[in-house]
Coordinates of C-alpha atoms in Angstrom, one line a residue:
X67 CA 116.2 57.3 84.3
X68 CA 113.6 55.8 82.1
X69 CA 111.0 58.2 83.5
X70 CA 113.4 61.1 82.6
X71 CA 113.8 60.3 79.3
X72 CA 110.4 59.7 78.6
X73 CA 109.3 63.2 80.5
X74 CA 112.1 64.6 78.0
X75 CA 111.0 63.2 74.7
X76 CA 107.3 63.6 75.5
X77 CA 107.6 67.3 75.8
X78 CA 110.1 67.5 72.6
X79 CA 107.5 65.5 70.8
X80 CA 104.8 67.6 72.2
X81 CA 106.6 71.1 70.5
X82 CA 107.5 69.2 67.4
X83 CA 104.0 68.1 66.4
X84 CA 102.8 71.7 67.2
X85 CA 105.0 73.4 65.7
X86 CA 105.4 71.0 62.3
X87 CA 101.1 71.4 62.4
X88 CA 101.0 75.2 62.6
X89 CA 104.0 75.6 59.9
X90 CA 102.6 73.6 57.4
X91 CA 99.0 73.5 57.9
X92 CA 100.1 78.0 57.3
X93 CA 100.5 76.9 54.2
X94 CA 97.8 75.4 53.1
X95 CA 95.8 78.0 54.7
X96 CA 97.5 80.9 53.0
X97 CA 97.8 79.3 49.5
X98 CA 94.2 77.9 49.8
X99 CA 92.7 81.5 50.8
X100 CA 94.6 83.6 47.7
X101 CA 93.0 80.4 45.8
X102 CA 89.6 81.3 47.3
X103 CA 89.8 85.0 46.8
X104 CA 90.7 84.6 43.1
X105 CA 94.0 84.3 42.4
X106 CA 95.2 81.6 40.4
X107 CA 97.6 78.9 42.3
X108 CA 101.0 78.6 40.2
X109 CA 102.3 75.2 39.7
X110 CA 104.5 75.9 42.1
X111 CA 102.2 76.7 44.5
X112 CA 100.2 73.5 43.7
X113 CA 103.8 71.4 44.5
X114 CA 103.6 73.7 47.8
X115 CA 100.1 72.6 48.9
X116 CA 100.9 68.9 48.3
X117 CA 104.2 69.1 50.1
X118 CA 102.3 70.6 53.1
X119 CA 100.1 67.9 53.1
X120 CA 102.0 64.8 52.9
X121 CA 103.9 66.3 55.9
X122 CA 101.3 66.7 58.0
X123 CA 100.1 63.7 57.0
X124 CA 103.7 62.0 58.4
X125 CA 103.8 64.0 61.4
X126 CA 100.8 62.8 62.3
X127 CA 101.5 59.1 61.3
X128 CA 104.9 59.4 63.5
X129 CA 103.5 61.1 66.7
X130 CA 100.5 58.1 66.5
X131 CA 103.2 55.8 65.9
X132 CA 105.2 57.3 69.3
X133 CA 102.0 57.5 71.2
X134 CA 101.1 53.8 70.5
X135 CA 104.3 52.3 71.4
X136 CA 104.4 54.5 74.7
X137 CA 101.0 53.7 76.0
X138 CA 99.5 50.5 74.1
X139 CA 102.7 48.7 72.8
X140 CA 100.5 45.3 72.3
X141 CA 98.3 47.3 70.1
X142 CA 100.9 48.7 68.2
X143 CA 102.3 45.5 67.2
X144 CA 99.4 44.0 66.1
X145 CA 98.7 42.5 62.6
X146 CA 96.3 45.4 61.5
X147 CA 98.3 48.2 63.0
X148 CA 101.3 46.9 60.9
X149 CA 99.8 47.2 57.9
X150 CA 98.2 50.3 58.4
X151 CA 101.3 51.7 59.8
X152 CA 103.5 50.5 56.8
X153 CA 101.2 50.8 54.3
X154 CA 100.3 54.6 55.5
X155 CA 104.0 55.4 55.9
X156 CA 105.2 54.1 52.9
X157 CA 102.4 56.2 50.7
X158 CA 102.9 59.8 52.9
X159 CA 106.6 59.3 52.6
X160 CA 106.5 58.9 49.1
X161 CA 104.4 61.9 48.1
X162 CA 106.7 63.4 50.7
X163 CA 110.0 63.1 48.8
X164 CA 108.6 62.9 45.1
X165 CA 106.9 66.2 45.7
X166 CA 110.6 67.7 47.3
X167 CA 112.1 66.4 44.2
X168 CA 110.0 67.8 41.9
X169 CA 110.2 71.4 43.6
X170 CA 113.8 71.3 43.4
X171 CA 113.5 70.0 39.6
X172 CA 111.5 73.3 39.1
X173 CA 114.2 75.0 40.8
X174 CA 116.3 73.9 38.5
X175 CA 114.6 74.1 35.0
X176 CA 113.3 77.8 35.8
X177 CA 116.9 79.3 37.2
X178 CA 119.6 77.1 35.6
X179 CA 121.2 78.2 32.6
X180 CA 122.5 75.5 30.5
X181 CA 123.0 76.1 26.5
X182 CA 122.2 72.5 25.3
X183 CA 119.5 71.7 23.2
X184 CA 118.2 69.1 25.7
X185 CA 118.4 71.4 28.4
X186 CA 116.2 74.2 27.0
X187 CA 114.1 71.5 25.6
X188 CA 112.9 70.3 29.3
X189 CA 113.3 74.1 30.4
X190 CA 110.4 75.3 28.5
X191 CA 108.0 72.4 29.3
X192 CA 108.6 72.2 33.1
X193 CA 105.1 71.3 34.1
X194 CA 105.4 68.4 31.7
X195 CA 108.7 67.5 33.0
X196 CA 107.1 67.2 36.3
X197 CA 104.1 65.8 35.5
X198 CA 105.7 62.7 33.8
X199 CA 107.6 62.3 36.9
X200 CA 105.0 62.6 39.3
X201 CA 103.5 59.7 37.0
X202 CA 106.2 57.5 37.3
X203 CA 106.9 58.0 40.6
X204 CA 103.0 56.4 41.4
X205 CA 104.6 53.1 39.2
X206 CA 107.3 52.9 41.4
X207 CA 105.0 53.5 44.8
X208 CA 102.7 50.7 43.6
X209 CA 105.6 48.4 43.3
X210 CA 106.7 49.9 46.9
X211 CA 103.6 48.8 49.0
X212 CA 103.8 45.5 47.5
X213 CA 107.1 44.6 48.6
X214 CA 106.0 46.5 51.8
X215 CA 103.0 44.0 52.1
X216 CA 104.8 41.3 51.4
X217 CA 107.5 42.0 53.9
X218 CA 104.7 42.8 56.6
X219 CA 103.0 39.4 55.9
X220 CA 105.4 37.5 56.3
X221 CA 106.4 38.9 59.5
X222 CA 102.7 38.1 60.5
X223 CA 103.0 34.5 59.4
X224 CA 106.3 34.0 61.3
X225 CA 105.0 35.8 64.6
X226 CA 101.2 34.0 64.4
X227 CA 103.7 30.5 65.0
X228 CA 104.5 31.9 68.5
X229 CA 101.7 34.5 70.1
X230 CA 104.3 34.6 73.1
X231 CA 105.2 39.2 74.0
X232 CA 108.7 38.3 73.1
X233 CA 107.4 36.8 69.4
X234 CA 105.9 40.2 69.4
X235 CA 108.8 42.2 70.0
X236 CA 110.7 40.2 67.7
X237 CA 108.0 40.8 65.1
X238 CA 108.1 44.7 65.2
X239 CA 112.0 44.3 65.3
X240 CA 112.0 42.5 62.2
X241 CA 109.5 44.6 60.4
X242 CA 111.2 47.9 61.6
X243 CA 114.7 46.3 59.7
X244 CA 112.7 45.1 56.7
X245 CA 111.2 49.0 56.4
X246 CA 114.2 50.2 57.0
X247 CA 116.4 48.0 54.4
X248 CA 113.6 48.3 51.7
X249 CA 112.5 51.7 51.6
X250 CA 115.9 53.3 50.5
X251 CA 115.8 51.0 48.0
X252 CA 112.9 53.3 46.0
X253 CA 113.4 56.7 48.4
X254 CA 117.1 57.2 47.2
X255 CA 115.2 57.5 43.3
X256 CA 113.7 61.1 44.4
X257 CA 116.6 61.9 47.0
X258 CA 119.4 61.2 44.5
X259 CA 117.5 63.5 41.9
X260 CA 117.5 66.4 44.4
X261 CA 121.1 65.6 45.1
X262 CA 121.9 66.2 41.3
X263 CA 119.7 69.0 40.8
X264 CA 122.0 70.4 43.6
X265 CA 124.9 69.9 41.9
X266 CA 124.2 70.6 38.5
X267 CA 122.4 74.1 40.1
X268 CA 126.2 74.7 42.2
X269 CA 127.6 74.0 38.5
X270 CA 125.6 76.7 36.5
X271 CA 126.7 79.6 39.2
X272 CA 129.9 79.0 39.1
X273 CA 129.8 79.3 35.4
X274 CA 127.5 82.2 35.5
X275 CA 129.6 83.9 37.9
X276 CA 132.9 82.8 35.6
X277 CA 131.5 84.8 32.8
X278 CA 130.0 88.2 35.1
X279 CA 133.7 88.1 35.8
X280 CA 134.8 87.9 32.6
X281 CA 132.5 90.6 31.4
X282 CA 133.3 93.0 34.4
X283 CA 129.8 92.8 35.4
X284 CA 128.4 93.2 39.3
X285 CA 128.5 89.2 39.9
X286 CA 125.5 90.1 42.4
X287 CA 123.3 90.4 39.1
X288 CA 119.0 89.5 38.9
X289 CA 120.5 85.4 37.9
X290 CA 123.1 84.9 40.9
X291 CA 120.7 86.2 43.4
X292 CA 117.5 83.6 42.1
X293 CA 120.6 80.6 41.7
X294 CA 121.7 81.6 45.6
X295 CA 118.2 81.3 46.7
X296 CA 117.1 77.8 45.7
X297 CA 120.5 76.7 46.5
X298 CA 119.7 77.7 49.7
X299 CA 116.5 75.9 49.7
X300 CA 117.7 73.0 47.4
X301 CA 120.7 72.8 50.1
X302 CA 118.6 72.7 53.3
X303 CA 116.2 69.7 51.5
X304 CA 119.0 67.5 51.0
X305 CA 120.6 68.6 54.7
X306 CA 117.3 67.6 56.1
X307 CA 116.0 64.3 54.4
X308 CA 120.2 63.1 55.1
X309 CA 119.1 63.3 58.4
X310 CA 115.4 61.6 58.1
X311 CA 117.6 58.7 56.1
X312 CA 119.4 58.0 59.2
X313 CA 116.6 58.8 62.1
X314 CA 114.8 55.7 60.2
X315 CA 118.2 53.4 60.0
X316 CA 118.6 54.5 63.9
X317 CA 115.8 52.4 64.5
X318 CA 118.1 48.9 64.1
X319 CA 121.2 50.2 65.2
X320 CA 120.7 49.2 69.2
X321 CA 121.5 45.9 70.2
X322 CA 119.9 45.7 73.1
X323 CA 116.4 46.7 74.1
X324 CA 117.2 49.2 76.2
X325 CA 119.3 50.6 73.3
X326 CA 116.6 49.9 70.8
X327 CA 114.3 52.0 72.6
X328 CA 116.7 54.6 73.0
X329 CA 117.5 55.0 69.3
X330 CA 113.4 54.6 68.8
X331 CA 113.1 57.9 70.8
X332 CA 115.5 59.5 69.1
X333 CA 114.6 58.0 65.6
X334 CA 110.8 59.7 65.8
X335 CA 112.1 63.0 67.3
X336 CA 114.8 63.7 64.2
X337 CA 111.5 63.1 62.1
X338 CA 109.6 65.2 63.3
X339 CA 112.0 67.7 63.1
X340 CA 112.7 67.7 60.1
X341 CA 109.3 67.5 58.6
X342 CA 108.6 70.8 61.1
X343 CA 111.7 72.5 60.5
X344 CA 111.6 72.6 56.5
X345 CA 108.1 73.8 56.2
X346 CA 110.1 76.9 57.6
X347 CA 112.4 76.9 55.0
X348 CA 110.0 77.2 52.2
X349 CA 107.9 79.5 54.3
X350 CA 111.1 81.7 53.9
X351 CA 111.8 80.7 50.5
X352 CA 108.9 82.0 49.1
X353 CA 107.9 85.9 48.9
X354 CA 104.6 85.7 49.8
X355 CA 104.1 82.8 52.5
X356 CA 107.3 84.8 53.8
X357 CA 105.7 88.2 53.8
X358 CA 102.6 86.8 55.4
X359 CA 104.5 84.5 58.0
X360 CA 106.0 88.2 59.2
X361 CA 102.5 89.7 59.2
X362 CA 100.9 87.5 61.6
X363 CA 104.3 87.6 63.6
X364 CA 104.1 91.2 64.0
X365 CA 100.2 90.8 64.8
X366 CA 101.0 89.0 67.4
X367 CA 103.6 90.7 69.1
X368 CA 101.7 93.6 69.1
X369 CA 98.5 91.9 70.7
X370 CA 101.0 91.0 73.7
X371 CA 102.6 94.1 73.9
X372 CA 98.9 95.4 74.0
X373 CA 98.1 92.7 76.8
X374 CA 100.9 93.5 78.9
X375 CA 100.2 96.2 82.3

């Protein structure tokens, strides 16, 4: 059975990493070539490349982190894989959800429409906005890979008592709950900030659509279509990081080893998914990585249709 499952996630894994790869490292390629040919990268294009990036990055971090534990689980536990490991994932999945958060704050400043003064005071300097919290967010990442060091140390200490495989085990165990428990504390910051940029963005189309009414207009207007599409985007973002939350908590949920390693499995494949899956969704949310996405689609439908007797 454990053969099975291991055949099974291995080849989920396998598609995962591909495909996660291929969608984001498309857009990096695509922004970084209209960057090369001249055109000048919009801010939002810059939040785009980083985003892409930092993914990549954690794909890569979590597939390592798989292929480790399968095939060298001594040498996954060890003192310096820890703190590369925690110390690498805590960085990536920072940038990670700081950089969501501010793409869905730009969301929200550039389509929202809000009549207060402070409102239309952050609206027209949305690059500052962003910047300042891109600057605080590296305060609050600096206090987070010192507690994570901290945490990771003293695991070390406890585990270099007893160099016994079972002190090991114990060891990751602990550390994987101590991740787990710690993190949120500073990842529900950007993740909560999404969350109300969701709201506040469900808020202004129903009043937009309120006064459309009111004014017999076509409530399909220029403004309800723009609000529709980053909630759309803004909506899948929360949907998705809900369910990297829980992949990560899965981790300490088992009992036993057998359910530990289980949950483990299933933990790094709901990862992976997501950070493949939404570099789809702002593929599709944006004109032009969508436009070329469906180019090279085409292309290669026609060069098998061409291959085919």
């Amino acid at each position: 059975m454990d053969l099975v499952l291991w055949r099974t996630f291995t080849i989920i894994f396998s598609v995962e990493f591909i495909i996660g790869t291929l969608g984001n490292g498309f857009i990096v390629l695509m922004k970084c070539t209209d960057w090369i040919k001249g055109s000048k990268l919009s801010f939002v294009d810059q939040i785009l490349i980083g985003l892409a990036i930092s993914r990549t990055g954690l794909i890569w971090l979590i597939f390592l982190d798989w292929w480790l534990f399968m095939l060298y689980p001594i040498l996954h536990m060890t003192e310096k894989m820890l703190r590369m490991y925690y110390i690498s994932w805590t960085v990536l999945n920072h940038l990670n959800l700081w950089l969501t958060a501010s793409l869905s704050i730009f969301y929200f400043l550039k389509i929202a429409n809000f009549y207060k003064t402070i409102f239309l005071y952050l609206k027209f300097r949305v690059k500052k906005v962003i910047a300042v919290t891109l600057l605080v967010s590296l305060l609050i990442l600096i206090l987070n890979i010192i507690i994570i060091k901290i945490y990771v140390d003293m695991c070390i200490v406890g585990a270099q008592r007893n160099v016994s495989y079972t002190s090991s085990m114990n060891n990751y165990e602990q550390s994987c709950k101590l991740l787990a428990f710690t993190n949120p504390m500073f990842t529900l910051i950007p993740f909560g900030m999404s969350l109300t940029t969701l709201l506040l963005l469900i808020f202004s189309l129903w009043k937009h659509l309120k006064n459309t009414q009111h004014s017999m207009k076509d409530s399909r207007d220029i403004s309800s279509m723009a609000h529709i599409k980053a909630l759309q985007t803004v909506i899948v973002s929360v949907l998705l990081y809900s369910i990297f939350f829980l992949s990560f908590f899965m981790k300490v949920w088992g009992k036993s080893w057998k359910d530990k390693y289980f949950f483990s499995l299933c933990a790094w494949a709901l990862g992976i998914a997501v950070l493949s899956g939404h570099s789809f969704v702002l593929i599709q949310g944006n004109n032009r990585l969508r436009w070329a996405w469906r180019s090279v689609m085409l292309w290669f439908r026609c060069r098998f249709k061409s291959a085919e007797p």
